[in-house]
C-alpha cells in the first residue's frame, strides 16, 4: 500500500455519501468516522433550484482503502484495495509514428502480399480510423482480434475514449490480470468499471483518479469526472459495436498470455473465426479478407497472432519459394537452432519445411519484433550474468531464464501450429487444435519440457558448493536384504517359473560381478545376460561406491534430465569424470545427506557404461543397454518401443535354446525397475504363454479394505476396459504380472498398482497446499502408468499375429488414438471420489515441468 494507506468500512447513516480528504496520521482514529452513507431501498431526493435530482444509489459494500502511488503523492481510493488506473500507452512506445494519425502505437503491416496488420492498443476513435483505413482496399471481411487478457477501461477525456489498464503498486510496470478467458476478461472489466463508478460517486464531485505518465509525477494524478457508464467503456463496447456498424467486421477477443504460448482454447477460437467463413478455406475462391490484431504495444502478442494469420493466408495462397530451401546442417542460435526446436523438427513429418515456412513468415512480420532475435537477445543477457542480482524483486538470472523459456515456447508453438495447418487445412479442419494436440503425445511432452535448467550446467559446479556427489546407498535402502548375497540392494526375480526377469538397485563394480556370476552359473541356468540401466540422472562409480549428482538445495533426489538421450547423459558423465580427474581426483561428497560432506580422493572413477565394459571383459555373454526413464511417472510410448526391442531381440528373435536373463536397475530398484520388469514380463508371457493364475477364475481371493481400488477398479480404468476388446482379460493379465512381482518384494511395501490408491489417500492429510498439489499429480501419474500397462498389453494381444512389427508408439497413434484413448488420458481423474478433477487431468498439465525446479546454470540451449 502507498504511504499513509488506510482502510475504511462505510457505516450505515442517513446522510449523503461523501468522505473527508484529510490524510490519516499514525494512531489517529478520527478517520474511522469519515462520513459514508449506505442508502436503503429508496434514494434520497435533493432539491436544488426547484429541480428534482435522484442521487445514484450504490450497493458497494467492500472496505474502501486509500493509498498513494508513491511517497508525497495524494491519497485516494484504490481499486480492490490495491490497484491504480494508469494510461495504457504513450508516445515513447510508438516506434512507427502511427500515434498521431491513427491514435494507436506501432501500426505495421506484414511484408508479404497479405492484408495482415498489427498495432498497439488504439483509442475508441483510433480503432474506427484503423477499420476505415483497412476498408479502403475493399476486403471481403475484416477479422478484428483483441489479444489482451488484462482488463482495459476506456476513459472519456472530452476528445476521445483513452485506454487505461490496472497496475499493482508493488510493480507498476506489470499489467494486472483477473481472468484467463475472454468471458472472464470481459466480466472483470465490467466489475472494475462498476467499482470505479461506485468509488467516484461517493464524493460530491463524482471524480476518480487516473495516471497519465508514471515517469513524470508532478502533474499526477488526474481527477476525471466519472458518474455514468457512458464515460467509462469496456473493451467489448469499443470493439464489438463495429460488428453492428459494419457487416464485414468479425470480432474476437483471444486473451493471449503476455508471455509464452497461447492456450489451446484461444487457438481454437482464433481458428473458428476463419472456419466460420467457409469461402476462406476454398483455395480457388476470390475471397479477400483483411486482418487487424491489437494488443498493448503491438509487438509480442500481436506479432504472434500476425504470424498465425499469415500462416493461414499462406496455406490458402501458397508460401514464398525460399521456404522450401534446405536448412544449414550447422546449428546456429541466430537461426533458432535450440535443442527443443531440433527435437521438434525430427518429430514432425516434413518438419524442416514446416519450420522454414514459419521462419520466413516471422521474418516478414519482424518490422518491430522478431521472435528468434528476442530469444537470442535474452539468451545473451542471461549468460552474461556472472553474479546474480535482483530484478523486479526476483533473481535476475531466474527472471531472464524464464523469459528465454517463454520466448522459446512461443517459437515452438508457431512451428507446431503450422504443422497442424499443414495437416488439417486440406481436410477443412476436421479436428480443432485441441483435439489434434491430444493425438500428438510426443509434441505435447516436448512443449511441456522445452528447457532443462541444468542440462548444460558447467561440470565444475561440484567444486563450488552448488552441486554435490551424493552416495546412492543409504540406510534402509536394502529392504530385501540382498547385499550380503550379491552385493546389490533389492535384487529379486519375478515370481513366475521360467520367467528370467530380474530387478535391482544401482550396482557398483563388485555388485555387477556378483550378479553376472550368479545368473550365468549352472545353478541359475542362464546363458546370456542383458543388463538395462533405467536412470535418467548422471552417475559415477568411485572406488566401489556409486554417486549421483545432486543440487545443494535438493540433496534428497538426484538431478534428473527428463529429455536427455542416453548419449547426452553418457557424455555429461564422461565430462564430470574428466573434471574430477583434472582436480586431482579429490572432491567433496556426501556419504549420507544427514551428515556433513567429506573430502575424498578417489583412485578409480568409472561411468556406468565403463563399468559395464569392464565387466564384459570377464563376461563375454553380456550386453548393456541404457533406457533413461523418468522417476515415478508413466513411460512414454517410445520407452515401451525401446524395452520391447531389447526383450524381443534376446527373448524372441534369438536362438530358441538361449536363456537370456534380463536385469533392470534404477537407483533404488523399486519404481522404474518394477515398471520395466512388468513390461518385460508381459512380453515374455505373450511369447511363451501365460501361466496359471492369469485367466478367469484362477485368481486368489484376498480380503482387504477398499479392495475395489487396490485392484485398480477405478471408474476411469473401467471405462478403458470397456473400450478394449476382451478388456477384462487384458487387465487381469497385467494384474497377474504386478502381483507376481510384488510377491518377491513385499517387504518394500511397493505395489505398483496398489500404490495409486495409497498416494491418493495421503492428499487429505497433506499439511501444505504445495504438498497437496504434488500428491494429486503423483497419484494421477501412478494411475496413468497403470493405464499405459493395460494399453501395452492390449497392443501385445492385437499385434501378436504380425510379431509386433508395428511399434507400440505407432499403434497408439493409428489404433488407440482413433478409439479415443488420448481423449480419456486428457480427462484423467479419480471420478470415484472427486466431482471436480484437478487441472492435472489434462496431459499438457501432467506432462509439464517433470524435472525439479532448480536454478539455471550454464548455457541456454
mmCIF file of N, CA and C in Angstrom, residues 264 267-272 274-275 281 308 311-312 315 319 344 348-351 354-355 357-358 412-440 443 447:
data_model
loop_
_atom_site.group_PDB
_atom_site.id
_atom_site.type_symbol
_atom_site.label_atom_id
_atom_site.label_comp_id
_atom_site.label_asym_id
_atom_site.label_seq_id
_atom_site.Cartn_x
_atom_site.Cartn_y
_atom_site.Cartn_z
ATOM 1 N N UNK A 264 -4.655 -23.568 -25.710
ATOM 2 C CA UNK A 264 -5.278 -24.282 -26.820
ATOM 3 C C UNK A 264 -6.653 -23.719 -27.151
ATOM 4 N N UNK A 267 -6.402 -20.747 -29.307
ATOM 5 C CA UNK A 267 -6.054 -21.108 -30.693
ATOM 6 C C UNK A 267 -7.300 -21.592 -31.426
ATOM 7 N N UNK A 268 -8.112 -22.397 -30.749
ATOM 8 C CA UNK A 268 -9.366 -22.858 -31.360
ATOM 9 C C UNK A 268 -10.281 -21.686 -31.691
ATOM 10 N N UNK A 269 -10.351 -20.711 -30.770
ATOM 11 C CA UNK A 269 -11.197 -19.539 -31.010
ATOM 12 C C UNK A 269 -10.676 -18.728 -32.193
ATOM 13 N N UNK A 270 -9.365 -18.613 -32.313
ATOM 14 C CA UNK A 270 -8.750 -17.930 -33.456
ATOM 15 C C UNK A 270 -9.147 -18.620 -34.763
ATOM 16 N N UNK A 271 -9.030 -19.949 -34.774
ATOM 17 C CA UNK A 271 -9.348 -20.713 -35.980
ATOM 18 C C UNK A 271 -10.831 -20.650 -36.321
ATOM 19 N N UNK A 272 -11.674 -20.608 -35.306
ATOM 20 C CA UNK A 272 -13.118 -20.597 -35.534
ATOM 21 C C UNK A 272 -13.557 -19.383 -36.341
ATOM 22 N N UNK A 274 -11.980 -18.017 -38.767
ATOM 23 C CA UNK A 274 -11.741 -18.329 -40.177
ATOM 24 C C UNK A 274 -12.678 -19.435 -40.666
ATOM 25 N N UNK A 275 -12.897 -20.432 -39.805
ATOM 26 C CA UNK A 275 -13.745 -21.566 -40.202
ATOM 27 C C UNK A 275 -15.193 -21.147 -40.438
ATOM 28 N N UNK A 281 -11.654 -21.173 -46.818
ATOM 29 C CA UNK A 281 -10.946 -22.439 -46.949
ATOM 30 C C UNK A 281 -10.836 -22.897 -48.405
ATOM 31 N N UNK A 308 0.461 -16.124 -37.091
ATOM 32 C CA UNK A 308 -0.577 -17.157 -37.251
ATOM 33 C C UNK A 308 -1.512 -16.813 -38.416
ATOM 34 N N UNK A 311 0.285 -17.404 -41.699
ATOM 35 C CA UNK A 311 0.372 -18.838 -41.994
ATOM 36 C C UNK A 311 -0.949 -19.334 -42.563
ATOM 37 N N UNK A 312 -2.065 -18.857 -41.988
ATOM 38 C CA UNK A 312 -3.375 -19.217 -42.540
ATOM 39 C C UNK A 312 -3.484 -18.753 -43.992
ATOM 40 N N UNK A 315 -1.278 -20.831 -46.407
ATOM 41 C CA UNK A 315 -1.827 -22.150 -46.746
ATOM 42 C C UNK A 315 -2.965 -22.032 -47.755
ATOM 43 N N UNK A 319 3.138 -20.471 -50.091
ATOM 44 C CA UNK A 319 4.275 -19.875 -49.391
ATOM 45 C C UNK A 319 5.299 -19.345 -50.384
ATOM 46 N N UNK A 344 11.846 -31.123 -32.157
ATOM 47 C CA UNK A 344 10.525 -30.976 -32.756
ATOM 48 C C UNK A 344 10.570 -31.245 -34.259
ATOM 49 N N UNK A 348 8.161 -34.096 -36.356
ATOM 50 C CA UNK A 348 7.095 -33.742 -37.287
ATOM 51 C C UNK A 348 7.384 -34.264 -38.692
ATOM 52 N N UNK A 349 6.380 -34.761 -39.390
ATOM 53 C CA UNK A 349 6.560 -35.091 -40.810
ATOM 54 C C UNK A 349 6.915 -33.824 -41.588
ATOM 55 N N UNK A 350 7.958 -33.895 -42.425
ATOM 56 C CA UNK A 350 8.430 -32.712 -43.163
ATOM 57 C C UNK A 350 8.721 -31.555 -42.219
ATOM 58 N N UNK A 351 9.288 -31.902 -41.064
ATOM 59 C CA UNK A 351 9.489 -30.912 -40.007
ATOM 60 C C UNK A 351 10.328 -29.729 -40.420
ATOM 61 N N UNK A 354 8.300 -27.314 -42.619
ATOM 62 C CA UNK A 354 7.318 -26.615 -41.782
ATOM 63 C C UNK A 354 7.994 -25.509 -40.990
ATOM 64 N N UNK A 355 9.177 -25.800 -40.482
ATOM 65 C CA UNK A 355 9.904 -24.778 -39.723
ATOM 66 C C UNK A 355 10.378 -23.651 -40.646
ATOM 67 N N UNK A 357 8.997 -22.508 -43.265
ATOM 68 C CA UNK A 357 7.842 -21.658 -43.563
ATOM 69 C C UNK A 357 7.579 -20.677 -42.420
ATOM 70 N N UNK A 358 7.662 -21.178 -41.194
ATOM 71 C CA UNK A 358 7.443 -20.314 -40.024
ATOM 72 C C UNK A 358 8.517 -19.240 -39.959
ATOM 73 N N UNK A 412 8.306 -22.412 -30.609
ATOM 74 C CA UNK A 412 7.966 -23.820 -30.823
ATOM 75 C C UNK A 412 6.472 -23.961 -31.134
ATOM 76 N N UNK A 413 5.652 -23.190 -30.429
ATOM 77 C CA UNK A 413 4.208 -23.250 -30.692
ATOM 78 C C UNK A 413 3.894 -22.905 -32.145
ATOM 79 N N UNK A 414 4.529 -21.873 -32.690
ATOM 80 C CA UNK A 414 4.244 -21.463 -34.066
ATOM 81 C C UNK A 414 4.606 -22.563 -35.058
ATOM 82 N N UNK A 415 5.683 -23.301 -34.789
ATOM 83 C CA UNK A 415 6.042 -24.430 -35.660
ATOM 84 C C UNK A 415 4.988 -25.527 -35.543
ATOM 85 N N UNK A 416 4.549 -25.799 -34.301
ATOM 86 C CA UNK A 416 3.505 -26.810 -34.094
ATOM 87 C C UNK A 416 2.210 -26.369 -34.771
ATOM 88 N N UNK A 417 1.875 -25.107 -34.650
ATOM 89 C CA UNK A 417 0.654 -24.582 -35.270
ATOM 90 C C UNK A 417 0.703 -24.750 -36.787
ATOM 91 N N UNK A 418 1.860 -24.496 -37.378
ATOM 92 C CA UNK A 418 1.989 -24.674 -38.830
ATOM 93 C C UNK A 418 1.897 -26.146 -39.218
ATOM 94 N N UNK A 419 2.409 -27.037 -38.364
ATOM 95 C CA UNK A 419 2.263 -28.472 -38.627
ATOM 96 C C UNK A 419 0.785 -28.865 -38.611
ATOM 97 N N UNK A 420 0.050 -28.275 -37.686
ATOM 98 C CA UNK A 420 -1.398 -28.522 -37.623
ATOM 99 C C UNK A 420 -2.078 -28.036 -38.900
ATOM 100 N N UNK A 421 -1.734 -26.823 -39.349
ATOM 101 C CA UNK A 421 -2.344 -26.283 -40.570
ATOM 102 C C UNK A 421 -1.985 -27.142 -41.775
ATOM 103 N N UNK A 422 -0.747 -27.603 -41.833
ATOM 104 C CA UNK A 422 -0.301 -28.429 -42.966
ATOM 105 C C UNK A 422 -1.159 -29.681 -43.099
ATOM 106 N N UNK A 423 -1.510 -30.273 -41.967
ATOM 107 C CA UNK A 423 -2.324 -31.487 -41.993
ATOM 108 C C UNK A 423 -3.810 -31.194 -42.136
ATOM 109 N N UNK A 424 -4.290 -30.199 -41.401
ATOM 110 C CA UNK A 424 -5.731 -30.019 -41.273
ATOM 111 C C UNK A 424 -6.344 -29.037 -42.278
ATOM 112 N N UNK A 425 -5.567 -28.124 -42.847
ATOM 113 C CA UNK A 425 -6.153 -27.175 -43.805
ATOM 114 C C UNK A 425 -6.772 -27.899 -44.999
ATOM 115 N N UNK A 426 -6.058 -28.871 -45.606
ATOM 116 C CA UNK A 426 -6.677 -29.582 -46.736
ATOM 117 C C UNK A 426 -7.910 -30.394 -46.327
ATOM 118 N N UNK A 427 -8.012 -30.727 -45.037
ATOM 119 C CA UNK A 427 -9.152 -31.510 -44.546
ATOM 120 C C UNK A 427 -10.273 -30.609 -44.028
ATOM 121 N N UNK A 428 -10.140 -29.311 -44.235
ATOM 122 C CA UNK A 428 -11.121 -28.329 -43.764
ATOM 123 C C UNK A 428 -11.295 -28.431 -42.254
ATOM 124 N N UNK A 429 -10.201 -28.655 -41.575
ATOM 125 C CA UNK A 429 -10.162 -28.639 -40.103
ATOM 126 C C UNK A 429 -11.176 -29.605 -39.489
ATOM 127 N N UNK A 430 -11.040 -30.873 -39.835
ATOM 128 C CA UNK A 430 -11.917 -31.880 -39.224
ATOM 129 C C UNK A 430 -11.638 -32.011 -37.724
ATOM 130 N N UNK A 431 -10.425 -31.675 -37.302
ATOM 131 C CA UNK A 431 -10.080 -31.645 -35.878
ATOM 132 C C UNK A 431 -9.708 -30.227 -35.498
ATOM 133 N N UNK A 432 -10.190 -29.751 -34.356
ATOM 134 C CA UNK A 432 -9.693 -28.457 -33.887
ATOM 135 C C UNK A 432 -8.313 -28.664 -33.266
ATOM 136 N N UNK A 433 -7.657 -27.583 -32.931
ATOM 137 C CA UNK A 433 -6.269 -27.671 -32.460
ATOM 138 C C UNK A 433 -6.159 -28.484 -31.174
ATOM 139 N N UNK A 434 -7.108 -28.311 -30.268
ATOM 140 C CA UNK A 434 -7.088 -29.058 -29.008
ATOM 141 C C UNK A 434 -7.185 -30.552 -29.271
ATOM 142 N N UNK A 435 -8.101 -30.959 -30.137
ATOM 143 C CA UNK A 435 -8.256 -32.378 -30.463
ATOM 144 C C UNK A 435 -7.018 -32.920 -31.148
ATOM 145 N N UNK A 436 -6.450 -32.137 -32.038
ATOM 146 C CA UNK A 436 -5.252 -32.572 -32.758
ATOM 147 C C UNK A 436 -4.082 -32.761 -31.806
ATOM 148 N N UNK A 437 -3.918 -31.845 -30.866
ATOM 149 C CA UNK A 437 -2.820 -31.950 -29.900
ATOM 150 C C UNK A 437 -2.987 -33.176 -29.000
ATOM 151 N N UNK A 438 -4.224 -33.567 -28.719
ATOM 152 C CA UNK A 438 -4.442 -34.772 -27.917
ATOM 153 C C UNK A 438 -3.866 -36.004 -28.595
ATOM 154 N N UNK A 439 -3.779 -35.965 -29.917
ATOM 155 C CA UNK A 439 -3.261 -37.098 -30.663
ATOM 156 C C UNK A 439 -1.771 -36.956 -30.988
ATOM 157 N N UNK A 440 -1.131 -35.973 -30.367
ATOM 158 C CA UNK A 440 0.309 -35.749 -30.571
ATOM 159 C C UNK A 440 1.031 -35.819 -29.222
ATOM 160 N N UNK A 443 4.672 -34.418 -29.092
ATOM 161 C CA UNK A 443 4.737 -32.955 -29.188
ATOM 162 C C UNK A 443 4.268 -32.320 -27.882
ATOM 163 N N UNK A 447 6.542 -29.818 -25.595
ATOM 164 C CA UNK A 447 6.146 -28.455 -25.242
ATOM 165 C C UNK A 447 6.037 -28.271 -23.731
#
